[in-house]
Amino acid sequence: MKKYAVISMDVEDWYHTYFPEKQVDRSQSLLDGLDVALDILKEKDIKGSFFVVGEIAEKLSEKLRTMDNNGHEIGCHNWEHLRPVTMPVDKFKEQLVKSKKTIEEVLGHNIEGYRAPSLGIDTERHKVVQELFGYDSSYVKPQKSHKYGTIKLDGFTELAPCIYKKGNFTEFEVSTQRIGNINLLLGGGYIRMLPWPFIKWMTRQYLASGRPYVIYMHPIDLSSKAIPRVEGESLDRYLRTHIGRKSMVKRFKAVISMLEEQGYEFVTFEELRNKELTDLEEQSVCGSQRHIVLKDLTT
Ligand SMILES: [Zn+2]
């Protein structure tokens, strides 16, 4: 079985990431981190999947069109980065429609992908996503933090490890590595904050399984600018936003090198869904000896 890696980024500014529900001075931007990511991907000739917060899509219109023309994939990351579970279903749907339409108008074509802010989505709201999009990448194995939601994939089939399908809709699980009784996320802030030897060991453990690798990043992780201080910000919040920022570019590149060494092929979600996933389906139907299991998740 081929090994696939998707490099994804949630395109949001610093205030979306850490202060979505607080009024802060938005005059400074850390979206330069998006350019840093694009430069690294260009250097490696990798195409990534980028989920954009709708309210900044017009501001970034020229950049998004260039990214789209260069083969990167653009998806949706809500309108103003509020976690779906914090909104009534009808308001969530309204914001999702608005965000999708805005991004599609900027690009001049439909988009298929979605990821929930902070992966904070539940089954009820996930059904709305299934109505509007072709795929989602918000599913994650249970987390201890209250901010993450829980999606029950009723009616989905596990087509390949961490890839689930129901009709024409595909769910891509965000990668985690089980450590003790915790499913630790292999992305963004965790790569930045945790000690590098531990991240390296954990990533190697995961890659040895050959499962699809889905990494998520944020512009704030790679930006070279200082994060603005916010009045009343707790010391805990301040430390969590600052730890490891200086070495993040190096770490991000090192993770890509590890994927290359392990023979992973880099694809966008849409490529994995449209082309490679079809191959996986055919393999699972035609070759029972292959290491692909069709597992019914309805029970
Ligand atoms: Zn986000």
Coordinates of N, CA and C and ligand atoms in Angstrom, one line a residue, residues 9-13 16-17 51 53 77 81 115-119 216-218, ligand 1:
M9 N -3.0 23.4 6.2 CA -2.9 24.6 7.0 C -4.3 25.2 7.2
D10 N -4.6 25.6 8.4 CA -5.8 26.4 8.7 C -5.4 27.9 8.6
V11 N -5.9 28.5 7.5 CA -5.5 29.9 7.2 C -6.3 30.9 8.0
E12 N -5.7 31.3 9.2 CA -6.4 32.2 10.1 C -5.3 33.1 10.7
D13 N -5.7 34.2 11.2 CA -4.8 35.1 11.8 C -4.7 34.8 13.3
H16 N -7.8 34.9 15.4 CA -8.7 33.8 15.2 C -8.3 32.6 16.0
T17 N -7.0 32.3 16.0 CA -6.5 31.1 16.7 C -6.8 31.2 18.2
F51 N -7.3 25.5 4.5 CA -8.7 25.8 4.9 C -8.7 27.2 5.4
V53 N -10.4 30.9 6.7 CA -11.5 31.5 7.4 C -12.2 32.5 6.5
H77 N -12.9 27.1 6.4 CA -12.6 27.0 7.9 C -13.5 27.9 8.7
H81 N -14.1 31.8 12.6 CA -13.4 30.9 13.5 C -14.0 30.6 14.8
R115 N -12.8 22.1 7.2 CA -12.2 21.7 8.5 C -12.8 22.7 9.6
A116 N -13.3 22.1 10.7 CA -13.9 22.9 11.8 C -12.8 23.6 12.6
P117 N -13.0 24.9 13.0 CA -12.1 25.5 13.9 C -11.9 24.7 15.2
S118 N -10.6 24.5 15.5 CA -10.3 23.8 16.8 C -10.9 22.4 16.8
L119 N -11.2 21.9 15.6 CA -11.8 20.5 15.4 C -13.1 20.4 16.4
Y216 N -1.5 19.3 10.5 CA -2.1 20.7 10.3 C -1.2 21.7 11.0
M217 N -1.2 22.9 10.3 CA -0.4 24.0 10.8 C -1.2 25.2 10.8
H218 N -0.7 26.3 11.4 CA -1.3 27.6 11.4 C -0.3 28.6 11.0
Ligands
ZN1 ZN -8.4 27.1 13.0

